[in-house]
Coordinates of C-alpha atoms in Angstrom, one line a residue:
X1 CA 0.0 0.0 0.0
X2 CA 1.6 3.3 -1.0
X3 CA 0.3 6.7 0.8
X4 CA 0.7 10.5 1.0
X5 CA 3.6 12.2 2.4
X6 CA 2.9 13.6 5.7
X7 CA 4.6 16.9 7.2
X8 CA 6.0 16.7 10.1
X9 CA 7.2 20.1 11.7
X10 CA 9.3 20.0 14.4
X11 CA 12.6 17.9 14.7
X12 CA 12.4 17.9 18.8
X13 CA 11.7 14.8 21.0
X14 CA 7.8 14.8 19.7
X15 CA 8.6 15.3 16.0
X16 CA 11.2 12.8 15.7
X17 CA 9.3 10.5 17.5
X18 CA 6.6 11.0 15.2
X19 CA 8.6 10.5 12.0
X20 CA 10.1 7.5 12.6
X21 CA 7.0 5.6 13.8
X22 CA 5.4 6.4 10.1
X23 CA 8.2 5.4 8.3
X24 CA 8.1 2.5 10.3
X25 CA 4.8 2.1 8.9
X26 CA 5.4 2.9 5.1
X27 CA 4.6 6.5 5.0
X28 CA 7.1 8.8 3.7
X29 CA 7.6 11.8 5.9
X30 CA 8.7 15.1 5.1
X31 CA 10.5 16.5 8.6
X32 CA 11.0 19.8 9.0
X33 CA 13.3 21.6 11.2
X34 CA 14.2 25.1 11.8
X35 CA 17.9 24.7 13.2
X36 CA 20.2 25.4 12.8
X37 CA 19.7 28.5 10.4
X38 CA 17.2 29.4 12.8
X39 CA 17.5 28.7 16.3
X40 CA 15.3 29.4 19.3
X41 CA 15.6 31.2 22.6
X42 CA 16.6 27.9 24.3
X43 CA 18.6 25.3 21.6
X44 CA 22.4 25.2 21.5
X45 CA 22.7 22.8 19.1
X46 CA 20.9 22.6 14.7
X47 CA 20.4 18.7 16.4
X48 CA 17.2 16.7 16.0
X49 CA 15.6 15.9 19.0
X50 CA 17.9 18.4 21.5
X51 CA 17.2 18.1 25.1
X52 CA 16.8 21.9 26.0
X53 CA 16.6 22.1 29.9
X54 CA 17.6 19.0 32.3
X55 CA 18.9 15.4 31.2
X56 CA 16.6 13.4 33.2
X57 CA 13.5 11.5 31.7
X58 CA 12.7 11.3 35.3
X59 CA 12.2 8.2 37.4
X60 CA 12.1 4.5 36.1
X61 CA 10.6 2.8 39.1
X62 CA 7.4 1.4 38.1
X63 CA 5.5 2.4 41.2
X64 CA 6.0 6.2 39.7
X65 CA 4.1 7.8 37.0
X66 CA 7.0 8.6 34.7
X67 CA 8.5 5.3 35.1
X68 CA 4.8 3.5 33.8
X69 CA 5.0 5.9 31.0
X70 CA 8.3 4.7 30.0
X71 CA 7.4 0.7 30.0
X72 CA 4.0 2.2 28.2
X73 CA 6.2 3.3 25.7
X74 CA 8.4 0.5 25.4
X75 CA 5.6 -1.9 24.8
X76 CA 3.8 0.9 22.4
X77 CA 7.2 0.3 20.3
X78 CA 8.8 3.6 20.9
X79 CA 12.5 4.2 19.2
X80 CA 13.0 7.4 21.0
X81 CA 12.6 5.8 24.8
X82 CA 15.0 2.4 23.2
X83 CA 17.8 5.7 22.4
X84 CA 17.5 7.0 25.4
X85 CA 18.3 3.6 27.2
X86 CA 21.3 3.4 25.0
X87 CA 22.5 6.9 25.5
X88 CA 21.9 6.6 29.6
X89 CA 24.3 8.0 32.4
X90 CA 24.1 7.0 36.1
X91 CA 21.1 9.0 37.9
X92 CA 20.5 6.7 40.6
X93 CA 16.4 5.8 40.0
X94 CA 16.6 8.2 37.1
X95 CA 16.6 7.5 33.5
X96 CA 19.4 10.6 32.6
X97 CA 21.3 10.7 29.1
X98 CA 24.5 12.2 27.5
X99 CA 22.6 14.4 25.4
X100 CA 24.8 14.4 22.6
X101 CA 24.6 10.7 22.4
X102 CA 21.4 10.4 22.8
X103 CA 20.7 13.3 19.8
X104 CA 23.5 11.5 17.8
X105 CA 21.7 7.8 18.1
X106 CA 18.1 9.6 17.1
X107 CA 20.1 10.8 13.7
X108 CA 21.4 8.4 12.7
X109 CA 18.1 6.5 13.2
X110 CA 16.3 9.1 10.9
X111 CA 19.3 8.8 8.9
X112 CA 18.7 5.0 7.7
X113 CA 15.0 5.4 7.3
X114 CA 14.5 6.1 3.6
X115 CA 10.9 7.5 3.9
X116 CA 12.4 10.2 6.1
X117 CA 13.3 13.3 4.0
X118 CA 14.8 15.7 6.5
X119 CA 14.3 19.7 5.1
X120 CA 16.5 22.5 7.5
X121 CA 14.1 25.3 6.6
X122 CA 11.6 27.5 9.0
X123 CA 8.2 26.8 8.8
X124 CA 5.9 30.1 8.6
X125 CA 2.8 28.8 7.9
X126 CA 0.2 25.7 7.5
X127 CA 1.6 23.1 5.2
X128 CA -1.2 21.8 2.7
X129 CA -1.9 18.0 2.9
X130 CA -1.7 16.1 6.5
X131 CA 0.5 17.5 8.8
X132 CA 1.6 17.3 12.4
X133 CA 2.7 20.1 13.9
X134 CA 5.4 19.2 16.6
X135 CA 7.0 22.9 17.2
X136 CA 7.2 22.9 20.1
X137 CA 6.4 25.5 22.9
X138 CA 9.4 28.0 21.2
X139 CA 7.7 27.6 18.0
X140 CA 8.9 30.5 15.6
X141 CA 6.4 33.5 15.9
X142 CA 4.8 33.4 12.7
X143 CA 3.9 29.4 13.0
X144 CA 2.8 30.3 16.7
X145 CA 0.3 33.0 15.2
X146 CA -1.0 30.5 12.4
X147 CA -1.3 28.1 14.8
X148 CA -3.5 30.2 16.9
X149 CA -5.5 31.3 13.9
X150 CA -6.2 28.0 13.0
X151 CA -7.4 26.6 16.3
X152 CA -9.1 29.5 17.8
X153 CA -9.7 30.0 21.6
X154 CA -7.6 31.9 23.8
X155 CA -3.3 31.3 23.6
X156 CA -1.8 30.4 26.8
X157 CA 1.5 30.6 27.7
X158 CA 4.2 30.0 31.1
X159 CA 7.6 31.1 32.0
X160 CA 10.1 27.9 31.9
X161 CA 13.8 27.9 32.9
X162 CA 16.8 25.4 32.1
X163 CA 19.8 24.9 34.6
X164 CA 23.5 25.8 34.0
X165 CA 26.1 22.9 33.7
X166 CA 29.9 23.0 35.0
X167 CA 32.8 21.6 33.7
X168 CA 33.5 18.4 35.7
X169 CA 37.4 19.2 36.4
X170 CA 37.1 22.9 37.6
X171 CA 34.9 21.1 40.8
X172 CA 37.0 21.0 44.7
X173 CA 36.5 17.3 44.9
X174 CA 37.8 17.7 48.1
X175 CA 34.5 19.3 49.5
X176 CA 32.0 17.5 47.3
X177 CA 31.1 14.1 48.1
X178 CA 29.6 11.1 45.9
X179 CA 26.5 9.7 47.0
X180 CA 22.9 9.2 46.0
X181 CA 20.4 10.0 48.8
X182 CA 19.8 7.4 52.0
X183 CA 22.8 5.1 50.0
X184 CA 26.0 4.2 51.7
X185 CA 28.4 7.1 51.9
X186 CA 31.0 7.3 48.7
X187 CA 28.1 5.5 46.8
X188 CA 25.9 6.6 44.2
X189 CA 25.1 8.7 41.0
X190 CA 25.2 11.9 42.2
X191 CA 28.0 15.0 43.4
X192 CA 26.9 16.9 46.5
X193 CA 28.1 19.9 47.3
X194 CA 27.5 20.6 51.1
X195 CA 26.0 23.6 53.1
X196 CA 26.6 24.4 56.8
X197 CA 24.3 27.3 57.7
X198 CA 26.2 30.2 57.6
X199 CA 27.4 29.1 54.5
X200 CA 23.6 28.6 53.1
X201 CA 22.7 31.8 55.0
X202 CA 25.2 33.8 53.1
X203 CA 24.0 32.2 49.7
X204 CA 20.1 33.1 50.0
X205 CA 21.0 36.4 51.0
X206 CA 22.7 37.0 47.5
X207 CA 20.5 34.8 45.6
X208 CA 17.6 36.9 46.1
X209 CA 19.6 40.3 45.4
X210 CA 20.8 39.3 42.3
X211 CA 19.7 40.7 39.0
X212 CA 17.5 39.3 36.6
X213 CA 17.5 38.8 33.3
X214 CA 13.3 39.5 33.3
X215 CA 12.8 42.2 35.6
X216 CA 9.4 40.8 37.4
X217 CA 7.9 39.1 40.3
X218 CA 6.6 36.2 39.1
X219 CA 3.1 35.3 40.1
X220 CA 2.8 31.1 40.6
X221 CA 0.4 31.3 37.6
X222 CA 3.5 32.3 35.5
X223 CA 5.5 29.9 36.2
X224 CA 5.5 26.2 35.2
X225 CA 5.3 24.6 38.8
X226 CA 8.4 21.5 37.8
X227 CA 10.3 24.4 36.7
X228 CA 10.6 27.0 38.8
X229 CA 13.6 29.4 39.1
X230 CA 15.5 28.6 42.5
X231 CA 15.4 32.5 43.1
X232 CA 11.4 32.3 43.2
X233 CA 11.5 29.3 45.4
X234 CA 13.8 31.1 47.4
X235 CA 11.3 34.4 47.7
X236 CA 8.4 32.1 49.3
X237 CA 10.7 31.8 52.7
X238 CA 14.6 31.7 53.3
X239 CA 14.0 27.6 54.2
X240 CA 12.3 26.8 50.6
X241 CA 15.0 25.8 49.1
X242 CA 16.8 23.9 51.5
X243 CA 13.1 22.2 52.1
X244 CA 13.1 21.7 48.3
X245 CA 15.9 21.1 45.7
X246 CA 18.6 21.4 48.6
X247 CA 17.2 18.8 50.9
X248 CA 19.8 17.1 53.0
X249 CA 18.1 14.0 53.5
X250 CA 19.4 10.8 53.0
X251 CA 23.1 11.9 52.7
X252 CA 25.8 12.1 55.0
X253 CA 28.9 15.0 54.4
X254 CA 32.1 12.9 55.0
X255 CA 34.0 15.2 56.4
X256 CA 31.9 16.0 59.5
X257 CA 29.9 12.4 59.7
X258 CA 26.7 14.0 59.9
X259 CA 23.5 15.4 57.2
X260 CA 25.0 18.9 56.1
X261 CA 22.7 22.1 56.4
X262 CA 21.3 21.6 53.1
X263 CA 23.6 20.2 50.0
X264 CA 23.6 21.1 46.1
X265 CA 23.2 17.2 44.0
X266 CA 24.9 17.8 40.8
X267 CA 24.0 14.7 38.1
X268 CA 26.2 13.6 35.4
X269 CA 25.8 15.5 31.8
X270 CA 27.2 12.6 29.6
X271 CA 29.0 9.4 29.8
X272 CA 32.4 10.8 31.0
X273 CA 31.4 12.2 33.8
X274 CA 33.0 15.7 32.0
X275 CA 30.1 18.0 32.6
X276 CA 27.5 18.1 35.6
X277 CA 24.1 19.5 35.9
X278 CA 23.2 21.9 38.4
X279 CA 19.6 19.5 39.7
X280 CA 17.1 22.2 40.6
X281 CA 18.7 25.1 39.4
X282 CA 16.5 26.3 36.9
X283 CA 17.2 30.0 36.9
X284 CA 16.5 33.7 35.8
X285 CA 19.6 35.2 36.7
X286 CA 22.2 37.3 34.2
X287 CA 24.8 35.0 33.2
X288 CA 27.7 37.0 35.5
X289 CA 25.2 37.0 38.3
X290 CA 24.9 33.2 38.0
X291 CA 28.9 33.0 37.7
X292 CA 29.0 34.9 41.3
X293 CA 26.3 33.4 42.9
X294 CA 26.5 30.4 42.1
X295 CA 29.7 30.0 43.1
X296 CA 28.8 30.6 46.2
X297 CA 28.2 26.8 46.5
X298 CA 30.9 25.1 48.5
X299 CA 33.5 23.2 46.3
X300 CA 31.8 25.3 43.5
X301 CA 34.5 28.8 44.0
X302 CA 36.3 27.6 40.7
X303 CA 33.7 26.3 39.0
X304 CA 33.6 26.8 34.8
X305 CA 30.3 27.2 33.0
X306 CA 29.7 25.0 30.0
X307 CA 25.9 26.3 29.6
X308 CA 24.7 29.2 32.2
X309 CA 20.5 28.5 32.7
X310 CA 18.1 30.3 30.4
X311 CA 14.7 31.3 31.0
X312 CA 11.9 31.4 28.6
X313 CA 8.4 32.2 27.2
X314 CA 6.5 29.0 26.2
X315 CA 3.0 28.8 24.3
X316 CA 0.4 26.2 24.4
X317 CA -2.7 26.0 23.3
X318 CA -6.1 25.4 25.0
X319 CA -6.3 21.6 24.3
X320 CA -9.1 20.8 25.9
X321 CA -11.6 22.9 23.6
X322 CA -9.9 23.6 20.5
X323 CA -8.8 19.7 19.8
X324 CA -10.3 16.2 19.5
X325 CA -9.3 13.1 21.6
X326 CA -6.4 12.7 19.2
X327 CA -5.3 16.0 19.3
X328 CA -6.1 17.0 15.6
X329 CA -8.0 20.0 14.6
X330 CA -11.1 19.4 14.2
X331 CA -12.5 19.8 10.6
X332 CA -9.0 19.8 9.6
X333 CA -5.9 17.1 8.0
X334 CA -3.7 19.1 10.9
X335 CA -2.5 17.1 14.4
X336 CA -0.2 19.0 16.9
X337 CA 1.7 17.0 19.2
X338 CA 4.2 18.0 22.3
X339 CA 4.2 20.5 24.6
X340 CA 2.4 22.7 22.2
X341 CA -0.6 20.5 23.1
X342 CA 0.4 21.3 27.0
X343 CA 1.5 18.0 27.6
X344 CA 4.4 19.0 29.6
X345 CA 8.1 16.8 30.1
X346 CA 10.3 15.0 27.9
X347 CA 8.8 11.4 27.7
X348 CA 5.4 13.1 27.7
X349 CA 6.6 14.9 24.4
X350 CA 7.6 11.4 23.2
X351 CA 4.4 9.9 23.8
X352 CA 2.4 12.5 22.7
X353 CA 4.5 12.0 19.1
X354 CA 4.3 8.5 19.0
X355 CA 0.1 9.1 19.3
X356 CA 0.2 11.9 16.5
X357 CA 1.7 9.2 14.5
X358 CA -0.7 6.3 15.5
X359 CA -3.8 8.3 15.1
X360 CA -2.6 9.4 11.2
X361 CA -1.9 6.2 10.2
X362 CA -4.9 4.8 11.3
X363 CA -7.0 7.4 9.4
X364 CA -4.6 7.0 6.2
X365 CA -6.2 3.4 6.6
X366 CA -8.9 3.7 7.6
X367 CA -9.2 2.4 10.9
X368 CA -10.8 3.7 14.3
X369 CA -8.4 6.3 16.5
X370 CA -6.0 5.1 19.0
X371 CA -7.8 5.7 22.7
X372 CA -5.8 4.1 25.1
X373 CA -7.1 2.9 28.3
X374 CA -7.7 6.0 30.7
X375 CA -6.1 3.8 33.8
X376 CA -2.9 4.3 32.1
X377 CA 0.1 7.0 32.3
X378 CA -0.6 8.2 28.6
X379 CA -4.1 7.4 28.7
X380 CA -5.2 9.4 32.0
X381 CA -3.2 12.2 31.0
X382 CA -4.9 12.6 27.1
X383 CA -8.0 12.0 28.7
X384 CA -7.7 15.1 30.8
X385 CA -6.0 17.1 28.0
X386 CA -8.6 16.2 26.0
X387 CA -11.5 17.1 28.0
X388 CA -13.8 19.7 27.6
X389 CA -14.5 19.6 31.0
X390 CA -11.5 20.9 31.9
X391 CA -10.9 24.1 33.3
X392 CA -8.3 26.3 33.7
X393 CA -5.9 24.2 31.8
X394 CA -2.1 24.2 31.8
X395 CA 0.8 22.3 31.3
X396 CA 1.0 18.8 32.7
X397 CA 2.8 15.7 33.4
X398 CA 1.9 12.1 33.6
X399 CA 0.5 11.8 37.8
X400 CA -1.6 9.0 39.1
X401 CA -3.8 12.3 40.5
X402 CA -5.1 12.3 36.4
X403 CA -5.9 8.2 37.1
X404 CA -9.4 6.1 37.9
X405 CA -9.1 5.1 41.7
X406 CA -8.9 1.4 42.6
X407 CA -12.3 -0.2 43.2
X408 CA -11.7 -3.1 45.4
X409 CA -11.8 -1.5 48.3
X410 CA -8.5 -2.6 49.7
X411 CA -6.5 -0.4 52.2
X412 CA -2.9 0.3 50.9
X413 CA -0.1 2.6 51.1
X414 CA 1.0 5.7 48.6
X415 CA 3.8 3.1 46.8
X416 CA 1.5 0.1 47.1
X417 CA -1.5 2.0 45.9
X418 CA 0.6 3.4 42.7
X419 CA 2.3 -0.4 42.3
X420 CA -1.4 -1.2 41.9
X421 CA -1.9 1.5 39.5
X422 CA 1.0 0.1 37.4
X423 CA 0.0 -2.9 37.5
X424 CA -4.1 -2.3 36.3
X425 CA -2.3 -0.4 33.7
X426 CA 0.1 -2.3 32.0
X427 CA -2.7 -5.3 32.1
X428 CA -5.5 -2.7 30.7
X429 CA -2.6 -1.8 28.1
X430 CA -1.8 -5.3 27.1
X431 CA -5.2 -6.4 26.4
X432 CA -5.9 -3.1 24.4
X433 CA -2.9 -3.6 21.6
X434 CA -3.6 -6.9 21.6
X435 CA -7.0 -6.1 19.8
X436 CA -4.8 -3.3 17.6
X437 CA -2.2 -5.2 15.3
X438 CA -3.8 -2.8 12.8
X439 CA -1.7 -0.1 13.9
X440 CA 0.7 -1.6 16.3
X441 CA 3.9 -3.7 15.4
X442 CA 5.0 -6.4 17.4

């Protein structure tokens, strides 16, 4: 069977995602992506799929959200979840890559697919024929504003930030200390950098007098919630942070034998061990205010900045009443998919890809849309995404808050309750692609 060439716009984790599961199917795909003649506030690289703010995918534990949505994935037949298993670097329960390998393996994937035709060029308006628009939240403007014209309803948007990264040998080893939390000491995945209070005191004090790059306070509605700049978490109350991204628990600071005041984790960039991400330090600051401050942190005086954090404005649109369950247009041949939909986080932009692609193929033959169960991680969340009921809609990640409860009345506890979830899901899952080998591949 021979079909029409779909467009896909967008070369980021939902775009590419999207691309290869057509051509895995026989339909040629024309993939567009802007980079790198024309880059965005947030990319670095002209790379597909470009991880712009953290490295993490988040946890892998089934008894977690994110880590159902990964085995979801795996058993939907994602490539872009298999890459990121090759292109993995410790992160304790995380699943965190080497970005550049894990860009580099989804190239060379798209690469050897001959119904991929890969076109560098900007996008300014509607492409005729189907089309799924993965652009992304930092769609270019002119795209955004067809976008908008073609959906209707009211354009939402949020602040999101991106953490800096250090070079790996400019770091006083002799302060920081290796270990994930609650795991034997000189264990684990992670750098900490520890705090004793004058030290942390000193730190919050300059934090929240440093300049900004936007010159506001942020009301909570602004900001996306997973993302929040470490100086706004620091203006609720001078404890926030160590309560939050600088919680002590778990570890022990080798050098004194007890928990430190409150301790900076720092996670692994790439295979090496090279580079190290800042973990929580999404930020707002100038870049020379973030050199200063920053190294503030103890073992962190030297410390060389491959990639000083970014803030950004992100657009979404009003899913729930401007879409259909699959996320297409209605009336239209055009899908979005990603965090344009307001499907917030990296394997959620995945998923939402591999659906866009699902959903065409089954109309380019003809058969019924792909609704997975709603007891699922991917299924819950496009339920409520999709819901007209919803109100007051913004970005989102995969929770089991977004899931049916159990119904047989049993008394449990939080990580027996969500092992339960998991496992109603991936049963609910199986039985569903098992009636699906129309648009499924085993």
């Amino acid at each position: 069977m021979s079909f029409e060439t779909v467009t896909v716009v967008g070369g980021g984790l939902a775009g590419s995602e999207c691309a290869l599961a057509l051509a895995a199917r026989g339909v040629p795909v024309r993939l567009f992506e802007m980079r790198p003649g024309t880059q965005s506030p947030a990319h670095h690289t002209g790379h597909l799929a470009e991880l712009v703010c953290s490295n993490s995918l988040k946890a892998t534990r089934l008894d977690s959200a994110a880590g159902l949505l990964k085995e979801e994935l795996r058993r939907m037949g994602s490539t872009l979840i298999a890459c990121a298993e090759e292109a993995a670097v410790p992160a304790g329960g995380a699943l965190a890559v080497d970005r550049e390998a894990f860009s580099r393996a989804v190239e060379e994937r798209v690469a050897a697919e001959p119904f991929i035709e890969v076109v560098h060029e900007e996008v300014t308006s509607i492409p005729e024929g189907r089309v799924v628009i993965a652009a992304g939240p930092l769609c270019s403007p002119e795209l955004a504003a067809r976008v908008q014209g073609l959906v209707g309803g009211e354009a939402l948007s949020f602040f999101d930030a991106a953490a800096p990264i250090v070079d790996a040998a400019t770091l006083d080893r002799s302060v920081l200390f290796t270990q994930s939390r609650y795991d034997d000491a000189a264990g684990g995945d992670y750098l900490n950098a520890p705090f004793n209070k004058e030290e942390y005191e000193r730190f919050i004090d300059e934090l929240l007098a440093a300049e900004r790059v936007v010159q506001k306070d942020f009301e909570r509605r602004d900001l996306f919630q997973a993302c929040q700049p470490i100086e706004e978490v620091a203006r609720t109350g001078r404890d926030a942070v160590r309560f939050g991204a600088l919680k002590p628990v778990g570890l022990t600071d080798p050098r004194t034998g007890h928990r430190p005041w409150a301790a900076v984790q720092l996670r692994a960039e790439n295979r090496e061990g090279t580079a190290y991400n800042l973990v929580g330090f999404q930020t707002n600051l100038t870049w020379p205010e973030q050199r200063r401050v920053f190294r503030l942190i103890p073992g962190l005086d030297q410390a060389e900045f491959f990639r000083y954090g970014v803030m950004h404005r992100n657009t979404f649109v009003d899913a729930p009443h401007v879409l259909d369950r699959t996320f297409a247009v209605p009336g239209t041949t055009v899908r979005l998919a990603g965090q344009i939909c307001g499907t917030e986080g990296y394997v959620e932009a995945i998923a939402s890809g591999l659906l866009a692609a699902l959903n065409t193929y089954a109309e380019l033959i003809g058969a019924p849309a792909v609704e997975l169960p709603a007891t699922g991680a991917l299924g819950s969340l496009v339920a409520y995404a999709t819901d007209p009921a919803t109100q007051g809609y913004q970005p989102m990640h995969v929770n089991f808050g977004l899931v049916p409860p159990l119904t047989d009345g049993k008394r449990r506890s939080k990580r027996d309750r969500y092992a339960a979830y998991s496992s109603r899901a991936l049963a609910d899952l199986d039985a569903y692609l098992a009636t699906r080998g129309d648009v499924f591949r085993s």
